Coordinates of C-alpha atoms in Angstrom, one line a residue:
M128 CA 58.9 163.8 -167.3
E129 CA 59.2 166.0 -170.5
P130 CA 61.6 168.6 -169.3
A131 CA 64.1 165.9 -168.3
V132 CA 63.7 164.3 -171.7
Q133 CA 64.3 167.6 -173.5
Q134 CA 67.1 168.7 -171.6
E135 CA 68.8 165.3 -172.2
T136 CA 68.1 165.2 -176.0
E137 CA 69.7 168.6 -176.3
S138 CA 72.6 167.8 -173.7
S139 CA 76.4 168.0 -174.8
I140 CA 76.9 164.3 -175.1
P141 CA 80.2 163.5 -177.0
L142 CA 79.2 162.9 -180.8
S143 CA 82.4 162.8 -182.6
G144 CA 82.4 159.0 -182.9
W145 CA 78.9 158.5 -184.0
R146 CA 77.6 158.8 -187.7
R147 CA 74.3 160.2 -186.4
K148 CA 73.1 162.4 -183.6
R149 CA 70.9 160.8 -180.9
T150 CA 67.3 161.7 -181.3
E151 CA 64.7 160.4 -178.9
P152 CA 65.7 158.5 -175.5
S153 CA 65.0 154.7 -175.5
L154 CA 61.4 153.8 -173.8
P155 CA 60.5 157.5 -173.5
E156 CA 57.4 156.5 -171.5
V157 CA 59.4 155.6 -168.4
Y158 CA 62.8 157.6 -169.3
K159 CA 64.5 159.3 -166.1
T160 CA 61.0 158.7 -164.1
L161 CA 62.6 157.4 -160.8
S162 CA 64.7 159.9 -158.9
V163 CA 68.1 159.2 -157.5
P164 CA 69.1 160.9 -154.2
K165 CA 72.0 163.3 -154.8
K166 CA 73.1 163.1 -151.1
G167 CA 72.7 160.4 -148.5
S168 CA 74.3 157.2 -147.5
F169 CA 75.7 154.7 -149.9
L170 CA 73.2 152.1 -149.2
R171 CA 70.2 154.8 -149.9
R172 CA 71.9 155.9 -153.3
L173 CA 72.5 152.2 -154.2
L174 CA 68.6 151.3 -153.7
A175 CA 67.5 153.9 -155.9
F176 CA 69.5 151.9 -158.6
V177 CA 68.1 148.4 -157.6
G178 CA 65.9 146.9 -160.3
P179 CA 67.2 146.8 -163.7
G180 CA 69.9 144.3 -162.8
Y181 CA 67.2 141.5 -161.6
L182 CA 65.2 142.3 -164.9
V183 CA 68.2 141.4 -166.7
A184 CA 68.9 138.4 -164.4
V185 CA 65.7 137.0 -165.5
G186 CA 67.2 135.9 -168.8
Y187 CA 69.7 134.0 -167.0
M188 CA 67.2 131.8 -165.5
D189 CA 64.4 131.2 -168.0
P190 CA 63.3 127.8 -169.1
G191 CA 65.5 127.6 -172.1
N192 CA 68.5 126.9 -169.4
W193 CA 66.9 124.1 -167.6
A194 CA 67.2 121.6 -169.9
T195 CA 71.2 121.8 -170.4
D196 CA 71.4 122.3 -166.5
L197 CA 69.2 119.0 -166.0
A198 CA 71.2 117.1 -168.5
G199 CA 74.6 118.0 -167.1
G200 CA 73.5 117.2 -163.5
A201 CA 72.1 113.8 -164.4
L202 CA 75.0 112.7 -166.7
F203 CA 78.1 114.2 -165.0
N204 CA 77.1 114.9 -161.4
Y205 CA 78.4 118.2 -160.2
T206 CA 81.3 118.3 -162.6
L207 CA 79.8 120.9 -164.8
L208 CA 79.1 123.4 -161.8
S209 CA 82.5 125.1 -163.2
V210 CA 81.0 126.1 -166.5
V211 CA 77.9 127.4 -164.8
L212 CA 80.1 129.6 -162.8
I213 CA 82.3 130.6 -165.8
S214 CA 79.5 131.3 -167.9
N215 CA 78.0 133.7 -164.9
L216 CA 81.2 135.7 -164.7
M217 CA 81.2 136.2 -168.4
A218 CA 77.6 137.6 -168.1
I219 CA 78.4 139.9 -165.4
L220 CA 81.2 141.3 -167.4
L221 CA 79.0 142.1 -170.6
Q222 CA 76.1 143.3 -168.5
S223 CA 78.4 145.8 -166.8
L224 CA 79.3 146.9 -170.2
T225 CA 75.9 147.5 -171.2
A226 CA 75.1 149.6 -168.5
R227 CA 78.4 151.6 -169.3
L228 CA 77.1 152.1 -172.7
G229 CA 73.8 153.4 -171.8
I230 CA 74.6 155.8 -169.0
A231 CA 77.6 157.0 -170.7
T232 CA 76.1 157.7 -174.3
G233 CA 72.5 158.1 -173.6
R234 CA 72.1 155.3 -176.3
D235 CA 70.9 151.6 -175.9
L236 CA 72.7 149.1 -177.6
A237 CA 70.4 149.0 -180.5
Q238 CA 70.2 152.7 -181.0
A239 CA 74.2 152.6 -181.0
C240 CA 74.2 150.2 -183.6
R241 CA 71.7 152.5 -185.7
D242 CA 74.0 155.2 -185.0
H243 CA 77.2 153.6 -186.1
Y244 CA 76.4 151.1 -188.9
S245 CA 75.1 151.5 -192.5
K246 CA 71.4 150.9 -193.1
P247 CA 71.8 147.5 -194.5
V248 CA 74.1 146.2 -191.7
N249 CA 71.7 147.8 -189.2
F250 CA 68.7 146.1 -191.0
G251 CA 70.2 142.7 -191.0
L252 CA 71.4 143.0 -187.0
W253 CA 67.7 144.0 -186.3
V254 CA 66.5 140.7 -188.1
L255 CA 68.9 138.7 -186.2
C256 CA 67.9 140.2 -182.9
E257 CA 64.0 139.9 -183.8
L258 CA 64.8 136.3 -184.4
A259 CA 66.6 136.0 -181.1
I260 CA 63.7 137.7 -179.2
A261 CA 61.3 135.4 -181.0
A262 CA 62.9 132.4 -180.0
C263 CA 63.5 133.4 -176.2
D264 CA 59.7 134.0 -176.2
L265 CA 59.1 130.5 -177.7
A266 CA 61.2 129.0 -174.8
E267 CA 59.0 131.1 -172.2
V268 CA 55.8 130.1 -173.7
I269 CA 56.8 126.2 -173.9
G270 CA 58.1 126.5 -170.4
S271 CA 55.0 128.2 -168.8
A272 CA 52.7 125.7 -170.9
I273 CA 54.6 122.8 -169.4
A274 CA 54.4 124.3 -165.9
L275 CA 50.6 124.7 -166.3
N276 CA 50.3 121.2 -167.8
L277 CA 52.5 119.9 -164.5
L278 CA 50.5 121.8 -162.1
F279 CA 47.0 121.6 -163.3
G280 CA 46.7 119.3 -165.9
L281 CA 46.0 121.4 -168.7
P282 CA 46.9 120.5 -172.2
L283 CA 50.0 122.1 -173.6
I284 CA 48.2 124.0 -176.3
A285 CA 45.6 125.4 -174.0
G286 CA 48.6 126.4 -171.7
V287 CA 50.5 128.1 -174.7
L288 CA 47.1 129.8 -175.7
I289 CA 46.6 131.1 -171.9
T290 CA 50.2 132.5 -171.8
S291 CA 49.1 134.9 -174.9
M292 CA 47.2 136.8 -172.2
D293 CA 50.0 138.0 -170.5
V294 CA 50.1 141.1 -173.0
I295 CA 47.3 142.4 -170.4
L296 CA 49.4 142.2 -167.4
V297 CA 52.3 143.9 -169.0
L298 CA 50.2 146.7 -170.1
L299 CA 48.6 147.3 -166.6
L300 CA 52.3 147.2 -165.2
Q301 CA 53.4 149.6 -167.8
N302 CA 50.9 152.0 -167.1
K303 CA 51.3 152.1 -163.3
G304 CA 55.0 152.8 -163.5
F305 CA 58.3 151.2 -163.9
R306 CA 59.0 150.1 -160.2
Y307 CA 55.6 147.9 -160.6
I308 CA 57.4 145.9 -162.9
E309 CA 60.8 145.7 -161.2
A310 CA 58.8 144.5 -157.8
I311 CA 56.9 141.8 -160.0
V312 CA 60.2 140.5 -161.3
I313 CA 62.0 140.7 -158.0
S314 CA 59.2 138.7 -156.6
L315 CA 59.1 136.1 -158.9
I316 CA 62.7 135.8 -158.8
A317 CA 62.3 135.2 -154.8
T318 CA 59.7 132.5 -155.7
I319 CA 62.3 130.7 -157.9
F320 CA 65.1 131.5 -155.2
I321 CA 63.0 129.8 -152.3
C322 CA 61.4 127.0 -154.5
F323 CA 65.1 125.8 -155.5
G324 CA 66.4 126.5 -151.6
I325 CA 63.8 124.0 -150.4
E326 CA 64.4 121.4 -153.1
M327 CA 68.3 121.6 -152.4
F328 CA 67.5 121.0 -148.9
L329 CA 65.1 117.9 -149.7
S330 CA 67.9 116.3 -151.9
K331 CA 70.6 116.3 -149.4
P332 CA 73.2 116.8 -151.9
D333 CA 77.2 116.0 -151.3
I334 CA 78.4 119.6 -150.0
G335 CA 82.2 118.1 -150.8
G336 CA 80.9 117.3 -154.3
I337 CA 79.3 120.7 -154.9
F338 CA 82.9 122.5 -154.0
G339 CA 84.8 120.3 -156.0
G340 CA 82.4 120.8 -159.0
F341 CA 83.2 124.6 -159.0
V342 CA 86.8 124.0 -159.9
P343 CA 87.3 123.4 -163.6
S344 CA 88.2 120.0 -164.7
A345 CA 90.4 118.9 -167.7
E346 CA 87.7 115.9 -168.1
I347 CA 85.6 118.7 -169.6
V348 CA 87.5 119.0 -172.5
K349 CA 88.8 115.4 -172.8
N350 CA 85.2 114.0 -172.9
P351 CA 83.3 115.2 -176.0
E352 CA 80.1 114.4 -174.8
M353 CA 80.8 116.4 -171.5
L354 CA 82.2 119.4 -173.7
Y355 CA 79.0 119.5 -175.8
I356 CA 76.7 119.9 -172.8
A357 CA 79.1 122.4 -171.5
L358 CA 79.3 124.4 -174.6
G359 CA 75.2 124.0 -174.5
I360 CA 75.3 125.8 -170.7
L361 CA 77.6 128.5 -172.0
G362 CA 75.5 129.2 -175.1
A363 CA 72.4 129.4 -173.4
T364 CA 73.4 131.5 -170.5
V365 CA 74.2 134.9 -172.0
M366 CA 71.0 136.0 -173.7
P367 CA 71.3 138.6 -176.4
H368 CA 68.0 140.3 -176.1
N369 CA 69.5 141.5 -172.2
L370 CA 72.4 143.4 -173.8
Y371 CA 69.9 145.4 -175.4
L372 CA 67.3 145.4 -172.5
H373 CA 69.9 146.6 -169.9
S374 CA 71.3 149.2 -171.8
S375 CA 68.1 150.7 -172.1
I376 CA 66.7 150.5 -168.5
V377 CA 69.5 151.6 -166.6
Q378 CA 68.1 155.1 -168.3
T379 CA 65.0 154.8 -166.4
R380 CA 66.8 156.5 -163.3
R381 CA 67.0 160.2 -163.4
Y382 CA 70.8 160.7 -162.5
E383 CA 72.7 163.8 -163.0
E384 CA 74.1 164.5 -166.6
T385 CA 77.5 165.3 -165.2
S386 CA 80.6 163.5 -165.1
L387 CA 80.5 162.8 -161.4
G388 CA 76.6 161.7 -161.6
K389 CA 77.3 159.6 -164.8
R390 CA 80.3 157.7 -163.2
S391 CA 78.3 157.2 -160.1
A392 CA 75.4 155.7 -161.9
I393 CA 77.7 153.5 -163.8
K394 CA 78.9 152.2 -160.4
F395 CA 75.6 151.5 -158.8
A396 CA 74.1 149.8 -162.0
T397 CA 77.1 147.6 -162.2
I398 CA 76.9 146.6 -158.4
D399 CA 72.9 146.1 -158.9
S400 CA 73.2 143.8 -161.9
T401 CA 76.2 141.8 -160.4
V402 CA 74.4 141.0 -157.1
A403 CA 71.3 140.3 -159.0
L404 CA 73.2 137.8 -161.7
M405 CA 74.7 136.0 -158.4
L406 CA 71.3 135.2 -157.6
A407 CA 70.8 133.8 -161.2
L408 CA 74.1 131.7 -160.7
F409 CA 72.5 130.3 -157.5
V410 CA 69.2 129.2 -159.6
N411 CA 71.1 127.6 -162.6
A412 CA 73.5 125.7 -160.1
A413 CA 70.6 124.7 -158.0
I414 CA 69.1 123.1 -161.0
L415 CA 72.3 121.2 -161.9
I416 CA 72.7 120.2 -158.3
L417 CA 69.4 119.1 -157.9
S418 CA 69.6 116.9 -161.0
A419 CA 72.9 115.5 -159.8
A420 CA 71.8 114.7 -156.5
A421 CA 68.3 113.1 -157.5
F422 CA 69.3 111.4 -160.6
H423 CA 72.9 111.0 -161.2
T424 CA 73.3 109.5 -157.7
T425 CA 70.1 107.0 -158.2
G426 CA 71.4 105.9 -161.6
H427 CA 68.6 108.1 -163.6
T428 CA 71.3 109.6 -165.9
D429 CA 69.1 110.0 -169.0
V430 CA 66.9 112.6 -167.6
A431 CA 66.9 115.8 -169.9
E432 CA 63.4 116.5 -170.2
I433 CA 61.6 119.0 -167.9
Q434 CA 58.7 116.7 -167.7
D435 CA 60.8 113.7 -166.9
A436 CA 62.5 115.5 -163.8
Y437 CA 59.2 116.6 -162.4
Q438 CA 57.7 112.8 -162.5
L439 CA 60.8 111.4 -161.0
L440 CA 61.4 114.1 -158.3
N441 CA 58.4 112.7 -155.9
P442 CA 59.6 109.1 -155.6
L443 CA 63.1 109.9 -155.4
L444 CA 63.1 112.6 -152.8
G445 CA 60.1 110.9 -150.8
T446 CA 57.7 113.9 -150.5
S447 CA 54.9 115.3 -152.9
I448 CA 56.1 118.8 -152.3
A449 CA 59.0 118.5 -154.4
S450 CA 57.5 118.1 -158.0
V451 CA 55.2 120.8 -157.1
L452 CA 57.9 123.5 -155.9
F453 CA 59.9 122.5 -159.3
A454 CA 56.4 123.2 -161.4
I455 CA 56.0 126.6 -159.7
A456 CA 59.5 127.5 -160.3
L457 CA 59.1 126.9 -163.6
L458 CA 56.0 128.7 -164.0
A459 CA 57.4 131.7 -162.2
S460 CA 60.7 131.6 -164.6
G461 CA 58.5 131.5 -167.7
Q462 CA 56.3 134.2 -166.5
N463 CA 59.2 136.5 -165.6
S464 CA 61.0 135.9 -168.9
T465 CA 57.5 137.2 -170.4
L466 CA 57.7 140.7 -168.6
T467 CA 61.5 141.2 -169.8
G468 CA 60.8 140.1 -173.3
T469 CA 58.3 142.5 -173.8
L470 CA 60.4 145.4 -172.9
A471 CA 63.0 144.1 -174.9
G472 CA 61.3 143.8 -178.1
Q473 CA 60.2 147.4 -177.8
I474 CA 63.6 148.5 -177.2
V475 CA 65.0 146.6 -180.1
M476 CA 62.3 147.9 -182.7
E477 CA 62.6 151.4 -181.4
G478 CA 66.3 151.4 -181.6
F479 CA 66.9 149.7 -184.9
L480 CA 64.4 151.2 -186.8
N481 CA 63.1 154.4 -185.0
I482 CA 59.6 152.8 -185.4
R483 CA 57.4 153.2 -182.3
L484 CA 54.5 150.9 -182.1
K485 CA 52.0 150.7 -179.1
P486 CA 53.1 148.3 -176.6
W487 CA 50.0 145.8 -176.8
L488 CA 50.5 145.7 -180.8
R489 CA 54.3 145.0 -180.2
R490 CA 53.7 142.1 -177.7
L491 CA 51.0 140.8 -180.0
I492 CA 53.4 140.4 -182.9
T493 CA 56.2 139.1 -180.7
R494 CA 53.9 136.6 -179.1
L495 CA 52.2 135.4 -182.1
I496 CA 55.4 134.5 -183.6
A497 CA 56.3 132.2 -180.8
I498 CA 52.9 130.8 -180.3
I499 CA 52.2 129.7 -183.9
P500 CA 55.4 127.3 -184.2
A501 CA 54.8 126.3 -180.5
I502 CA 51.0 125.0 -181.3
L503 CA 52.0 123.4 -184.6
V504 CA 54.9 121.2 -183.1
I505 CA 52.6 120.1 -180.0
A506 CA 50.0 119.3 -182.5
I507 CA 52.2 117.1 -184.8
T508 CA 54.7 115.6 -182.2
G509 CA 53.0 116.1 -178.8
E510 CA 55.0 116.5 -175.4
K511 CA 58.2 115.1 -176.8
G512 CA 58.4 117.8 -179.5
T513 CA 58.6 120.7 -176.7
G514 CA 62.1 119.5 -175.3
E515 CA 63.6 119.8 -179.2
L516 CA 61.7 123.2 -179.6
L517 CA 63.5 124.2 -176.3
I518 CA 66.7 123.2 -177.7
L519 CA 66.1 125.0 -181.1
S520 CA 65.3 128.1 -179.3
Q521 CA 68.5 127.9 -177.6
V522 CA 70.6 127.2 -181.2
I523 CA 69.0 130.3 -182.4
L524 CA 70.0 132.3 -179.2
S525 CA 73.4 131.1 -179.8
L526 CA 73.6 132.0 -183.3
Q527 CA 72.5 135.7 -182.8
L528 CA 74.7 136.2 -179.5
S529 CA 78.1 137.2 -181.2
F530 CA 76.2 139.9 -183.4
A531 CA 75.2 141.7 -179.9
V532 CA 78.6 141.2 -178.1
I533 CA 80.9 142.4 -180.6
P534 CA 79.3 145.7 -181.3
L535 CA 78.8 146.0 -177.5
V536 CA 82.6 145.5 -176.9
M537 CA 83.9 147.5 -179.8
F538 CA 81.8 150.4 -178.8
T539 CA 82.6 150.5 -175.1
S540 CA 86.4 150.3 -176.1
D541 CA 86.1 153.4 -178.3
K542 CA 87.1 156.6 -176.7
K543 CA 85.7 158.7 -179.4
K544 CA 82.2 157.1 -178.6
M545 CA 82.5 156.8 -174.8
G546 CA 84.7 160.0 -173.8
E547 CA 86.0 159.8 -170.4
F548 CA 83.8 156.6 -169.8
V549 CA 85.5 154.1 -172.0
A550 CA 86.2 150.8 -170.5
P551 CA 89.7 150.7 -169.2
K552 CA 92.3 148.9 -171.3
W553 CA 92.3 145.5 -169.0
L554 CA 88.4 145.6 -168.9
S555 CA 88.4 146.2 -172.9
L556 CA 91.0 143.5 -173.6
L557 CA 89.3 141.0 -170.9
S558 CA 86.0 141.7 -173.0
W559 CA 87.4 140.8 -176.4
V560 CA 88.7 137.7 -175.0
V561 CA 85.4 136.6 -173.9
A562 CA 83.7 137.7 -177.0
I563 CA 85.9 135.6 -179.0
I564 CA 85.5 132.8 -176.9
I565 CA 81.8 133.0 -177.0
A566 CA 81.8 133.4 -180.6
G567 CA 84.1 130.0 -180.9
L568 CA 82.0 128.2 -178.6
N569 CA 78.8 129.0 -180.2
A570 CA 80.2 127.9 -183.7
Y571 CA 81.3 125.0 -182.2
L572 CA 77.7 124.3 -180.7
L573 CA 75.9 125.1 -183.8
Y574 CA 78.3 122.9 -185.9
G575 CA 77.8 120.1 -183.3
T576 CA 73.9 120.7 -183.5
F577 CA 73.6 120.4 -187.1
F578 CA 76.6 118.0 -188.1
G579 CA 77.5 116.2 -184.9

């Protein structure tokens, strides 16, 4: 691995657009450790790049998204499926830009910010990003604790403490190699996929209603309550830490440091993330469809809490397996997000501050930031407080999102920084439109949360 790192550090990457020269690669322990065949079939070369996209997709189906999808389906049937689709298309666009940035410049998004902005601005962006990662970790902790409570009857506080032990699993996987982490993540995604596939079969949804729901409706804008939940779905879907994560882990592949090699890597990395995010679309849509079929059609339009959904699934669907599958999917979702949150935290700290902590210490710090407020809220308010805590975590993520999206779009649209790999004008224009929409929607969502 060392020769590859040295070669890359001294390679002639265009530096004219950056204030600082790039020093060390992102995640040096796994940097360019996975070989890519120079020749062979399209499928063989594509399979070499499969993995990072699925780690990114985890963030789009984490427990923080469940509440908005459940509420959307219970209240408004299939109408908000179009919002799930649009937000997923936005995510596909932004993740393709992160892959382009990482491969073309050899920098992840955090390193790019450090090499472009002044120290005070860079420090401010780092603080905001750390808050977002802690908020995301909070959603994972709460989600996993709720799942353990539903499956095994464990008190929520005990579940929160058990989730703190996952640092051991992360360390073991990192020591074995990056492919092991990817394999575990893909297996857990497959578990979630299968669980919701069975749930959708059991709930017998209206197929015509589903197809109609994917068509945008003017009612979404006209109905204030529907608009607010739609904004919640949009605001909670694109995770800011995923933009930092993806731009780093695409560099685990040992592609050729040539124009042709990088162009090929960008293409395959984009296909990988697009396919993975389509699976995330299925999961988010399935949660909303399940909620619509099981709750809206039976008059249970007030279901928004994960615990309420679990309790109602058995009697409404007529089988005891429905609730169990729901809780298993929730547990898999929480644990999956844990793995990617660990990597994102390491990337952000190393990228913004160039501080390299041992993985176990970094993970412990992030976990404590999430566990302490979770335990305090559960001890004071009980189960009801967990739902409000999940909403708070999504508000914090929404607040930080534009501070990640705007630099990403700005960097990938700059030819001095990207060289020949600069985003095409049509892609750049579309990206700016998406960035402005996200900023506006999140501002509206935050206003509604605090003053609405």
